[in-house]
Amino acid sequence: MPVSTTRNTRRTTRRPKGRKPRRKAGTRRTQTAHVVIDDTPVRKRRRSATRSVARARAVASGAEYVVLPSWKELDRATNGRVVEQSSHPFDSISTARIALLILVAALAVTAYVGHVHATQAVAESVQTLRSEQAALRLEYNRVKGEYDRLTGPARIRSQARDLGFVEATRFGPTVVVDS
């Protein structure tokens, strides 16, 4: 696409050396702007750094043409699309990201609910095992108490008397062991 360039020039008539230009009273010098269309592609227009510095000086002094950007260069920012202001924060998020966020949230809620149910089941089984342990401990203590009553000294004495044994406090002769 062609590039428009402008250069401000002052046109005056040629005069012999040493003469001042003639001016009519009440007239001003007019300035005209020349527009030149540059058909060279943008890539070919780029020059080396030293030439661009010299060109920038020439442009600053007004002795060089000013190169204006082309329509294609101006349109690069939006690529021909009209960019509207987003009115909602979710307008900038794509549908795929929203779907992914919803999926992650659903998985997190499902995992949490499953964890709560599993924890409640484990707590219930622990409570059942504790109550069973307490019942077994009571049964053990009852059986041990009954065994101790059957094998205790009072029961043995009464059974020995029934068999005809006599309780005596006398002891037999003292036994001496030589070593």
Phi, psi and omega in degrees: 000140182293150179249133179271138176229151179233154175214128177276128179229152173248118180266126175230160178281151178289138180226157177292157181298143176086351178262144176274150179292148179272137177235143175272151181295132176079011178253151178243156175287134180262144177252137178242148178250129178258132178254126179243133180263123182258115183268001182285143179298161183298321183295324181284337181285338181290140181234175181292169184296321182291322177291323181291328177292315179297322180292322178297321178295320180293322178293319180296326180279348179088005182272353184238156176293149175262126182266119178268152180290153179277172178296323180296319179292323178291330185274356183296329185298320183247353182055038176082000180263149175269124181264119180264154176291135179279129183268342183230144180298332181282350179295333182274353181264135182285164181295323179297320179293320178296317179298319178296318178297319179295319178297316179296318179296319179296318178296321180295317179294317179298316178297320180295314180296318177298320179296319180296315180295319179295320179295319178295321178294318179295319179296322179294318179292324177296318179296320178297315180295324178293318179292323177295320178296319179296320179294318179294322178296320177295318178297318179299314180297322179294314181294320179295320177297318179295319177298316179297325177293321181287331183253008182285165182300325182294318180291320179297318179297316182293323178289326177293320178295322179295331180276350176104009177283146181247139181272125181230152180258358181276146179246160179281183183297155181283135181258127180248132181249124178272140178246000000 
